[in-house]
Short mmCIF file of N, CA and C in Angstrom, two decimals:
data_model
loop_
_atom_site.label_atom_id
_atom_site.label_comp_id
_atom_site.label_asym_id
_atom_site.label_seq_id
_atom_site.Cartn_x
_atom_site.Cartn_y
_atom_site.Cartn_z
N VAL U 1 127.08 105.11 98.83
CA VAL U 1 127.54 104.26 99.93
C VAL U 1 127.29 104.98 101.25
N VAL U 2 126.75 104.27 102.20
CA VAL U 2 126.47 104.83 103.52
C VAL U 2 127.07 103.90 104.56
N ARG U 3 127.68 104.47 105.55
CA ARG U 3 128.18 103.68 106.66
C ARG U 3 127.65 104.34 107.93
N THR U 4 126.89 103.58 108.71
CA THR U 4 126.28 104.18 109.89
C THR U 4 125.92 103.12 110.92
N ARG U 5 125.51 103.59 112.05
CA ARG U 5 124.98 102.74 113.11
C ARG U 5 123.74 103.43 113.64
N GLY U 6 122.90 102.68 114.32
CA GLY U 6 121.70 103.30 114.84
C GLY U 6 120.85 102.32 115.62
N ASN U 7 119.63 102.76 115.90
CA ASN U 7 118.69 101.99 116.71
C ASN U 7 117.33 101.98 116.03
N ILE U 8 116.61 100.90 116.24
CA ILE U 8 115.20 100.83 115.87
C ILE U 8 114.45 100.54 117.17
N ASP U 9 113.74 101.54 117.67
CA ASP U 9 113.02 101.40 118.93
C ASP U 9 111.77 100.54 118.75
N HIS U 10 111.51 99.71 119.74
CA HIS U 10 110.33 98.83 119.71
C HIS U 10 109.11 99.58 120.23
N ASP U 11 107.96 99.28 119.63
CA ASP U 11 106.67 99.79 120.09
C ASP U 11 105.64 98.71 119.85
N GLU U 12 105.47 97.84 120.84
CA GLU U 12 104.58 96.69 120.67
C GLU U 12 103.12 97.08 120.59
N ASP U 13 102.79 98.32 120.95
CA ASP U 13 101.39 98.75 120.98
C ASP U 13 100.88 99.30 119.66
N ASN U 14 101.77 99.61 118.71
CA ASN U 14 101.31 100.31 117.51
C ASN U 14 100.90 99.40 116.35
N SER U 15 101.11 98.12 116.44
CA SER U 15 100.74 97.16 115.38
C SER U 15 101.44 97.43 114.05
N PHE U 16 102.54 98.16 114.08
CA PHE U 16 103.29 98.44 112.86
C PHE U 16 104.67 97.80 112.94
N ILE U 17 105.24 97.55 111.79
CA ILE U 17 106.64 97.14 111.72
C ILE U 17 107.47 98.40 111.91
N GLU U 18 108.45 98.34 112.79
CA GLU U 18 109.31 99.51 113.05
C GLU U 18 110.42 99.52 112.01
N THR U 19 110.75 100.70 111.47
CA THR U 19 111.74 100.79 110.40
C THR U 19 112.76 101.89 110.65
N PHE U 20 113.86 101.77 109.94
CA PHE U 20 114.90 102.80 109.88
C PHE U 20 115.22 103.02 108.42
N ASP U 21 115.16 104.26 107.99
CA ASP U 21 115.50 104.64 106.62
C ASP U 21 116.95 105.08 106.60
N PRO U 22 117.84 104.34 105.94
CA PRO U 22 119.26 104.67 105.97
C PRO U 22 119.67 105.81 105.05
N GLY U 23 118.73 106.53 104.46
CA GLY U 23 119.16 107.67 103.67
C GLY U 23 118.32 107.99 102.46
N GLY U 24 117.10 107.56 102.43
CA GLY U 24 116.23 107.90 101.32
C GLY U 24 116.57 107.22 100.01
N PHE U 25 117.14 106.03 100.07
CA PHE U 25 117.49 105.31 98.86
C PHE U 25 116.24 104.85 98.13
N PHE U 26 116.26 104.92 96.80
CA PHE U 26 115.19 104.43 95.95
C PHE U 26 115.89 103.61 94.87
N LEU U 27 116.05 102.30 95.14
CA LEU U 27 116.92 101.45 94.34
C LEU U 27 116.21 100.16 93.93
N SER U 28 116.65 99.59 92.83
CA SER U 28 116.25 98.23 92.51
C SER U 28 117.45 97.29 92.63
N ASP U 29 118.62 97.78 92.28
CA ASP U 29 119.84 96.96 92.27
C ASP U 29 120.83 97.52 93.28
N PHE U 30 121.18 96.71 94.28
CA PHE U 30 121.99 97.21 95.39
C PHE U 30 122.59 96.05 96.16
N VAL U 31 123.53 96.40 97.04
CA VAL U 31 124.05 95.49 98.06
C VAL U 31 123.92 96.23 99.38
N VAL U 32 123.35 95.56 100.38
CA VAL U 32 123.27 96.12 101.72
C VAL U 32 123.90 95.13 102.68
N ASP U 33 124.77 95.64 103.53
CA ASP U 33 125.40 94.88 104.61
C ASP U 33 125.07 95.58 105.92
N VAL U 34 124.76 94.80 106.95
CA VAL U 34 124.49 95.39 108.26
C VAL U 34 124.70 94.32 109.33
N VAL U 35 125.11 94.76 110.50
CA VAL U 35 125.19 93.88 111.66
C VAL U 35 124.06 94.29 112.61
N PHE U 36 123.12 93.37 112.84
CA PHE U 36 122.05 93.59 113.80
C PHE U 36 122.45 92.98 115.13
N GLU U 37 122.23 93.71 116.22
CA GLU U 37 122.44 93.18 117.57
C GLU U 37 121.10 92.63 118.07
N ASN U 38 121.14 91.46 118.65
CA ASN U 38 119.92 90.87 119.19
C ASN U 38 119.42 91.73 120.35
N PRO U 39 118.11 92.04 120.38
CA PRO U 39 117.62 93.01 121.36
C PRO U 39 117.49 92.48 122.78
N TYR U 40 117.28 91.17 122.94
CA TYR U 40 117.10 90.59 124.26
C TYR U 40 117.08 89.07 124.13
N SER U 41 117.01 88.39 125.25
CA SER U 41 116.99 86.93 125.27
C SER U 41 115.66 86.40 124.72
N THR U 42 115.73 85.32 123.98
CA THR U 42 114.51 84.69 123.47
C THR U 42 113.67 84.08 124.59
N THR U 43 114.22 83.96 125.80
CA THR U 43 113.42 83.49 126.94
C THR U 43 112.44 84.58 127.38
N ARG U 44 112.74 85.85 127.07
CA ARG U 44 111.82 86.96 127.36
C ARG U 44 110.72 87.03 126.30
N GLN U 45 111.13 86.93 125.05
CA GLN U 45 110.18 87.00 123.93
C GLN U 45 110.95 86.80 122.63
N THR U 46 110.25 86.36 121.60
CA THR U 46 110.88 86.23 120.30
C THR U 46 111.14 87.61 119.71
N TRP U 47 112.01 87.67 118.73
CA TRP U 47 112.32 88.91 118.02
C TRP U 47 112.63 88.57 116.58
N ASP U 48 112.68 89.61 115.76
CA ASP U 48 113.03 89.45 114.35
C ASP U 48 113.66 90.74 113.85
N TYR U 49 114.35 90.65 112.72
CA TYR U 49 114.86 91.84 112.03
C TYR U 49 115.16 91.47 110.59
N GLY U 50 115.26 92.51 109.76
CA GLY U 50 115.52 92.28 108.35
C GLY U 50 115.33 93.53 107.53
N PHE U 51 114.84 93.35 106.30
CA PHE U 51 114.77 94.43 105.33
C PHE U 51 113.41 94.52 104.65
N PHE U 52 112.98 95.73 104.37
CA PHE U 52 112.02 96.03 103.32
C PHE U 52 112.86 96.49 102.15
N PHE U 53 112.56 96.06 100.94
CA PHE U 53 113.30 96.60 99.80
C PHE U 53 112.42 96.62 98.57
N ARG U 54 112.84 97.47 97.63
CA ARG U 54 112.04 97.78 96.44
C ARG U 54 110.63 98.19 96.86
N ALA U 55 110.57 98.92 97.97
CA ALA U 55 109.30 99.29 98.58
C ALA U 55 108.72 100.54 97.93
N ALA U 56 107.60 100.38 97.29
CA ALA U 56 106.82 101.49 96.73
C ALA U 56 105.36 101.08 96.94
N ASP U 57 104.61 100.84 95.88
CA ASP U 57 103.25 100.34 96.04
C ASP U 57 103.25 98.90 96.55
N ALA U 58 104.28 98.16 96.23
CA ALA U 58 104.49 96.79 96.72
C ALA U 58 105.92 96.74 97.26
N ASN U 59 106.31 95.62 97.86
CA ASN U 59 107.67 95.50 98.40
C ASN U 59 108.01 94.05 98.66
N TYR U 60 109.30 93.84 98.88
CA TYR U 60 109.79 92.58 99.42
C TYR U 60 110.10 92.78 100.89
N GLN U 61 109.94 91.71 101.67
CA GLN U 61 110.33 91.70 103.07
C GLN U 61 111.18 90.46 103.30
N LEU U 62 112.42 90.68 103.69
CA LEU U 62 113.34 89.60 104.02
C LEU U 62 113.52 89.63 105.53
N VAL U 63 113.07 88.57 106.20
CA VAL U 63 112.99 88.54 107.66
C VAL U 63 113.81 87.40 108.22
N THR U 64 114.60 87.70 109.26
CA THR U 64 115.27 86.65 110.04
C THR U 64 114.59 86.61 111.40
N TYR U 65 114.34 85.40 111.89
CA TYR U 65 113.62 85.21 113.14
C TYR U 65 114.55 84.66 114.22
N SER U 66 114.22 84.95 115.47
CA SER U 66 115.06 84.52 116.59
C SER U 66 115.14 83.01 116.73
N ASP U 67 114.25 82.27 116.07
CA ASP U 67 114.32 80.81 116.14
C ASP U 67 115.29 80.22 115.11
N GLY U 68 115.99 81.10 114.36
CA GLY U 68 117.00 80.62 113.43
C GLY U 68 116.47 80.30 112.04
N PHE U 69 115.33 80.85 111.68
CA PHE U 69 114.77 80.67 110.35
C PHE U 69 114.66 82.02 109.66
N TRP U 70 114.47 82.00 108.35
CA TRP U 70 114.30 83.23 107.57
C TRP U 70 113.20 83.00 106.54
N GLU U 71 112.61 84.13 106.07
CA GLU U 71 111.59 84.06 105.03
C GLU U 71 111.67 85.31 104.15
N LEU U 72 111.33 85.12 102.89
CA LEU U 72 111.20 86.21 101.93
C LEU U 72 109.76 86.27 101.48
N PHE U 73 109.16 87.46 101.59
CA PHE U 73 107.78 87.68 101.19
C PHE U 73 107.72 88.78 100.13
N TYR U 74 106.72 88.67 99.28
CA TYR U 74 106.32 89.76 98.39
C TYR U 74 105.01 90.29 98.97
N ALA U 75 104.95 91.59 99.20
CA ALA U 75 103.76 92.19 99.79
C ALA U 75 103.20 93.25 98.86
N ALA U 76 101.95 93.05 98.48
CA ALA U 76 101.21 94.03 97.69
C ALA U 76 99.83 94.11 98.34
N GLU U 77 98.80 93.70 97.63
CA GLU U 77 97.46 93.62 98.24
C GLU U 77 97.44 92.56 99.34
N GLU U 78 98.17 91.47 99.12
CA GLU U 78 98.29 90.39 100.09
C GLU U 78 99.74 89.97 100.18
N PHE U 79 100.07 89.20 101.22
CA PHE U 79 101.42 88.67 101.38
C PHE U 79 101.55 87.39 100.59
N GLU U 80 102.67 87.25 99.90
CA GLU U 80 102.98 86.02 99.18
C GLU U 80 104.32 85.50 99.67
N PHE U 81 104.33 84.32 100.26
CA PHE U 81 105.57 83.68 100.67
C PHE U 81 106.32 83.27 99.41
N ILE U 82 107.60 83.64 99.33
CA ILE U 82 108.40 83.26 98.17
C ILE U 82 109.32 82.09 98.52
N GLN U 83 110.07 82.24 99.59
CA GLN U 83 110.98 81.16 99.99
C GLN U 83 111.46 81.43 101.40
N GLY U 84 112.11 80.43 102.00
CA GLY U 84 112.63 80.56 103.35
C GLY U 84 113.36 79.30 103.74
N GLY U 85 113.87 79.30 104.95
CA GLY U 85 114.58 78.12 105.42
C GLY U 85 115.28 78.37 106.74
N GLU U 86 116.15 77.46 107.07
CA GLU U 86 116.91 77.52 108.32
C GLU U 86 118.19 78.31 108.12
N LEU U 87 118.62 78.99 109.17
CA LEU U 87 119.88 79.73 109.17
C LEU U 87 120.88 78.95 110.02
N PRO U 88 121.76 78.18 109.40
CA PRO U 88 122.62 77.27 110.17
C PRO U 88 123.64 77.96 111.06
N ASP U 89 124.03 79.19 110.77
CA ASP U 89 125.07 79.86 111.55
C ASP U 89 124.52 81.12 112.22
N PHE U 90 123.27 81.06 112.67
CA PHE U 90 122.58 82.22 113.24
C PHE U 90 122.78 82.25 114.75
N ASP U 91 123.17 83.40 115.28
CA ASP U 91 123.39 83.58 116.72
C ASP U 91 122.14 84.21 117.33
N ASN U 92 121.41 83.46 118.15
CA ASN U 92 120.23 84.04 118.78
C ASN U 92 120.42 84.29 120.27
N SER U 93 121.68 84.32 120.72
CA SER U 93 121.96 84.58 122.13
C SER U 93 121.59 86.03 122.48
N ALA U 94 121.34 86.28 123.74
CA ALA U 94 120.90 87.60 124.20
C ALA U 94 121.89 88.70 123.84
N ASP U 95 123.17 88.43 123.90
CA ASP U 95 124.18 89.44 123.60
C ASP U 95 124.80 89.25 122.22
N GLY U 96 124.20 88.41 121.40
CA GLY U 96 124.75 88.09 120.10
C GLY U 96 124.39 89.10 119.03
N SER U 97 124.96 88.87 117.85
CA SER U 97 124.68 89.72 116.70
C SER U 97 124.80 88.87 115.44
N ASN U 98 124.24 89.38 114.35
CA ASN U 98 124.29 88.69 113.08
C ASN U 98 124.51 89.68 111.96
N GLN U 99 125.43 89.35 111.08
CA GLN U 99 125.71 90.17 109.91
C GLN U 99 124.83 89.67 108.76
N LEU U 100 123.98 90.55 108.25
CA LEU U 100 123.12 90.22 107.12
C LEU U 100 123.60 90.95 105.88
N ARG U 101 123.62 90.24 104.77
CA ARG U 101 124.00 90.83 103.49
C ARG U 101 122.95 90.41 102.46
N LEU U 102 122.42 91.39 101.76
CA LEU U 102 121.46 91.15 100.70
C LEU U 102 121.98 91.80 99.43
N GLU U 103 122.06 91.01 98.38
CA GLU U 103 122.43 91.50 97.05
C GLU U 103 121.20 91.37 96.17
N ALA U 104 120.78 92.45 95.55
CA ALA U 104 119.61 92.43 94.67
C ALA U 104 120.01 92.98 93.31
N GLN U 105 119.74 92.22 92.26
CA GLN U 105 120.09 92.63 90.90
C GLN U 105 119.04 92.06 89.96
N GLY U 106 118.22 92.92 89.38
CA GLY U 106 117.21 92.44 88.44
C GLY U 106 116.26 91.46 89.10
N ASP U 107 116.14 90.28 88.50
CA ASP U 107 115.19 89.29 89.01
C ASP U 107 115.81 88.27 89.95
N ARG U 108 117.01 88.56 90.42
CA ARG U 108 117.65 87.62 91.34
C ARG U 108 118.30 88.35 92.50
N GLY U 109 118.55 87.60 93.55
CA GLY U 109 119.23 88.14 94.71
C GLY U 109 120.03 87.03 95.37
N VAL U 110 120.88 87.42 96.30
CA VAL U 110 121.67 86.48 97.08
C VAL U 110 121.63 86.95 98.53
N PHE U 111 121.47 86.01 99.45
CA PHE U 111 121.36 86.32 100.87
C PHE U 111 122.44 85.58 101.64
N TYR U 112 123.16 86.33 102.51
CA TYR U 112 124.21 85.78 103.36
C TYR U 112 123.90 86.15 104.81
N VAL U 113 124.27 85.28 105.74
CA VAL U 113 124.23 85.59 107.16
C VAL U 113 125.56 85.18 107.76
N ASN U 114 126.18 86.10 108.46
CA ASN U 114 127.48 85.87 109.10
C ASN U 114 128.52 85.34 108.12
N GLY U 115 128.49 85.90 106.91
CA GLY U 115 129.47 85.54 105.90
C GLY U 115 129.20 84.23 105.19
N GLN U 116 128.13 83.54 105.57
CA GLN U 116 127.80 82.25 104.98
C GLN U 116 126.65 82.39 103.99
N PHE U 117 126.81 81.82 102.82
CA PHE U 117 125.74 81.81 101.82
C PHE U 117 124.50 81.14 102.40
N VAL U 118 123.34 81.78 102.25
CA VAL U 118 122.08 81.21 102.71
C VAL U 118 121.25 80.74 101.52
N ALA U 119 121.03 81.65 100.53
CA ALA U 119 120.16 81.26 99.42
C ALA U 119 120.27 82.23 98.26
N ASN U 120 120.00 81.70 97.07
CA ASN U 120 119.70 82.54 95.92
C ASN U 120 118.23 82.91 96.03
N LEU U 121 117.90 84.16 95.75
CA LEU U 121 116.54 84.66 95.92
C LEU U 121 115.87 84.91 94.58
N ASP U 122 114.62 84.54 94.49
CA ASP U 122 113.80 84.83 93.31
C ASP U 122 113.14 86.19 93.51
N LEU U 123 113.62 87.20 92.78
CA LEU U 123 113.09 88.56 92.88
C LEU U 123 112.36 88.96 91.60
N SER U 124 111.86 87.97 90.87
CA SER U 124 111.26 88.23 89.56
C SER U 124 109.89 88.91 89.63
N THR U 125 109.21 88.83 90.76
CA THR U 125 107.88 89.42 90.88
C THR U 125 107.93 90.94 90.87
N LEU U 126 108.98 91.52 91.43
CA LEU U 126 109.10 92.97 91.53
C LEU U 126 110.54 93.36 91.24
N THR U 127 110.77 94.01 90.11
CA THR U 127 112.13 94.41 89.74
C THR U 127 112.30 95.93 89.71
N SER U 128 111.23 96.67 89.91
CA SER U 128 111.31 98.13 89.85
C SER U 128 111.92 98.69 91.14
N PRO U 129 112.45 99.91 91.07
CA PRO U 129 113.09 100.49 92.25
C PRO U 129 112.09 100.85 93.34
N GLY U 130 112.60 100.95 94.54
CA GLY U 130 111.81 101.34 95.70
C GLY U 130 112.72 101.64 96.86
N SER U 131 112.12 101.95 97.98
CA SER U 131 112.87 102.28 99.20
C SER U 131 113.54 101.04 99.78
N LEU U 132 114.61 101.27 100.51
CA LEU U 132 115.31 100.25 101.26
C LEU U 132 115.25 100.65 102.73
N LEU U 133 114.71 99.78 103.58
CA LEU U 133 114.56 100.08 105.00
C LEU U 133 115.04 98.91 105.84
N LEU U 134 115.65 99.20 106.99
CA LEU U 134 115.92 98.19 108.00
C LEU U 134 114.67 98.10 108.85
N ALA U 135 114.36 96.92 109.38
CA ALA U 135 113.10 96.78 110.09
C ALA U 135 113.17 95.72 111.19
N THR U 136 112.23 95.86 112.14
CA THR U 136 112.02 94.88 113.19
C THR U 136 110.53 94.87 113.54
N GLY U 137 110.07 93.82 114.19
CA GLY U 137 108.66 93.74 114.56
C GLY U 137 107.79 93.27 113.42
N PHE U 138 108.33 92.45 112.54
CA PHE U 138 107.55 91.90 111.43
C PHE U 138 106.39 91.05 111.94
N VAL U 139 106.64 90.32 113.02
CA VAL U 139 105.66 89.38 113.56
C VAL U 139 105.06 89.97 114.83
N GLU U 140 103.75 89.81 114.99
CA GLU U 140 103.08 90.26 116.20
C GLU U 140 103.73 89.60 117.42
N ASP U 141 103.85 90.33 118.49
CA ASP U 141 104.47 89.86 119.73
C ASP U 141 105.96 89.57 119.58
N SER U 142 106.62 90.33 118.69
CA SER U 142 108.08 90.18 118.56
C SER U 142 108.80 91.46 118.98
N GLU U 143 108.12 92.29 119.76
CA GLU U 143 108.72 93.52 120.27
C GLU U 143 108.36 93.65 121.75
N ILE U 144 109.23 94.36 122.48
CA ILE U 144 108.97 94.69 123.88
C ILE U 144 109.15 96.19 124.02
N ASN U 145 108.12 96.87 124.54
CA ASN U 145 108.22 98.32 124.75
C ASN U 145 109.46 98.66 125.57
N GLY U 146 110.15 99.70 125.15
CA GLY U 146 111.36 100.14 125.84
C GLY U 146 112.63 99.47 125.35
N GLU U 147 112.51 98.44 124.53
CA GLU U 147 113.68 97.75 123.99
C GLU U 147 114.04 98.33 122.63
N THR U 148 115.25 98.04 122.19
CA THR U 148 115.78 98.57 120.94
C THR U 148 116.54 97.50 120.20
N THR U 149 116.39 97.46 118.88
CA THR U 149 117.24 96.64 118.04
C THR U 149 118.31 97.56 117.48
N ARG U 150 119.55 97.33 117.89
CA ARG U 150 120.67 98.15 117.44
C ARG U 150 121.28 97.53 116.18
N PHE U 151 121.87 98.40 115.37
CA PHE U 151 122.59 97.93 114.20
C PHE U 151 123.83 98.76 114.01
N SER U 152 124.80 98.18 113.30
CA SER U 152 126.06 98.87 113.02
C SER U 152 126.61 98.38 111.69
N GLU U 153 127.68 98.99 111.27
CA GLU U 153 128.39 98.59 110.05
C GLU U 153 127.46 98.54 108.84
N LEU U 154 126.50 99.47 108.81
CA LEU U 154 125.55 99.52 107.70
C LEU U 154 126.22 100.12 106.47
N THR U 155 126.18 99.39 105.37
CA THR U 155 126.70 99.85 104.09
C THR U 155 125.66 99.56 103.02
N VAL U 156 125.33 100.56 102.23
CA VAL U 156 124.43 100.40 101.10
C VAL U 156 125.18 100.85 99.86
N GLN U 157 125.16 100.01 98.83
CA GLN U 157 125.87 100.32 97.59
C GLN U 157 124.97 100.01 96.41
N ALA U 158 124.69 101.02 95.60
CA ALA U 158 123.98 100.79 94.33
C ALA U 158 124.92 100.06 93.39
N ILE U 159 124.37 99.15 92.59
CA ILE U 159 125.20 98.40 91.66
C ILE U 159 124.62 98.48 90.25
N GLY U 160 125.47 98.20 89.28
CA GLY U 160 125.06 98.22 87.87
C GLY U 160 124.85 96.82 87.36
N ASP U 161 125.79 96.31 86.63
CA ASP U 161 125.66 94.99 86.01
C ASP U 161 125.78 93.88 87.04
N VAL U 162 125.30 92.70 86.66
CA VAL U 162 125.33 91.54 87.54
C VAL U 162 126.74 91.28 88.05
N GLY U 163 127.74 91.52 87.25
CA GLY U 163 129.12 91.29 87.65
C GLY U 163 129.65 92.29 88.66
N ASP U 164 128.83 93.29 89.03
CA ASP U 164 129.29 94.34 89.93
C ASP U 164 129.09 94.04 91.41
N PHE U 165 128.61 92.84 91.78
CA PHE U 165 128.45 92.53 93.19
C PHE U 165 129.81 92.62 93.87
N PRO U 166 129.92 93.39 94.95
CA PRO U 166 131.16 93.35 95.73
C PRO U 166 131.33 91.96 96.34
N PRO U 167 132.53 91.60 96.74
CA PRO U 167 132.72 90.26 97.32
C PRO U 167 131.92 90.10 98.60
N PRO U 168 131.46 88.89 98.90
CA PRO U 168 130.71 88.67 100.14
C PRO U 168 131.60 88.90 101.35
N PRO U 169 130.97 89.17 102.49
CA PRO U 169 131.73 89.47 103.70
C PRO U 169 132.39 88.23 104.28
N THR U 170 133.36 88.47 105.14
CA THR U 170 133.89 87.37 105.93
C THR U 170 132.97 87.19 107.12
N ALA U 171 133.02 86.05 107.75
CA ALA U 171 132.12 85.76 108.86
C ALA U 171 132.31 86.78 109.97
N ALA U 172 131.18 87.25 110.52
CA ALA U 172 131.21 88.20 111.63
C ALA U 172 131.41 87.43 112.93
N PRO U 173 132.07 88.03 113.90
CA PRO U 173 132.19 87.36 115.19
C PRO U 173 130.80 87.14 115.80
N SER U 174 130.59 86.01 116.42
CA SER U 174 129.27 85.70 116.97
C SER U 174 129.09 86.23 118.37
N THR U 175 130.08 86.85 118.96
CA THR U 175 129.97 87.34 120.32
C THR U 175 129.38 88.73 120.40
N GLY U 176 129.08 89.35 119.27
CA GLY U 176 128.59 90.71 119.27
C GLY U 176 129.70 91.73 119.19
N GLU U 177 130.95 91.28 119.25
CA GLU U 177 132.09 92.18 119.12
C GLU U 177 132.47 92.29 117.66
N THR U 178 132.93 93.46 117.27
CA THR U 178 133.38 93.62 115.90
C THR U 178 134.86 93.32 115.81
N ALA U 179 135.24 92.82 114.66
CA ALA U 179 136.64 92.44 114.46
C ALA U 179 137.51 93.66 114.28
#
């Protein structure tokens, strides 16, 4: 279990997704909770944040976008869209924040935003362990040099059996303040 806060600095010139490694985890089955702070107003530019997980030779990428949508991809030789949709309780205000929770167990997962169930995830393509990373800049032109995506309340927990999922979070305040 890890509890931390930190920053992911933007670098729009490097053509890479910016990441934060919360502690060298190499997991297949886990629960991760984090509160991401929105880096700036969407009138300046779009932004995104989310997770790389089970990352080794291949990985999953779970991305939330500033327009209130999300997508899950499997990335190996090529990107494969798995699923996605709208985030009904997503705060994209300049000073807002969003609590993301991802539960991964075997070939399934569950995704929550701000304490609200979003979707059951199909994780059957890749079930082997890999790194878990927080990330931003998934999409080209979604970063501004000198800006930072901050995060807090990061918790990572390895889990065993399917019944070991900790209870889902309560809704996070949408003002960016913690309860």
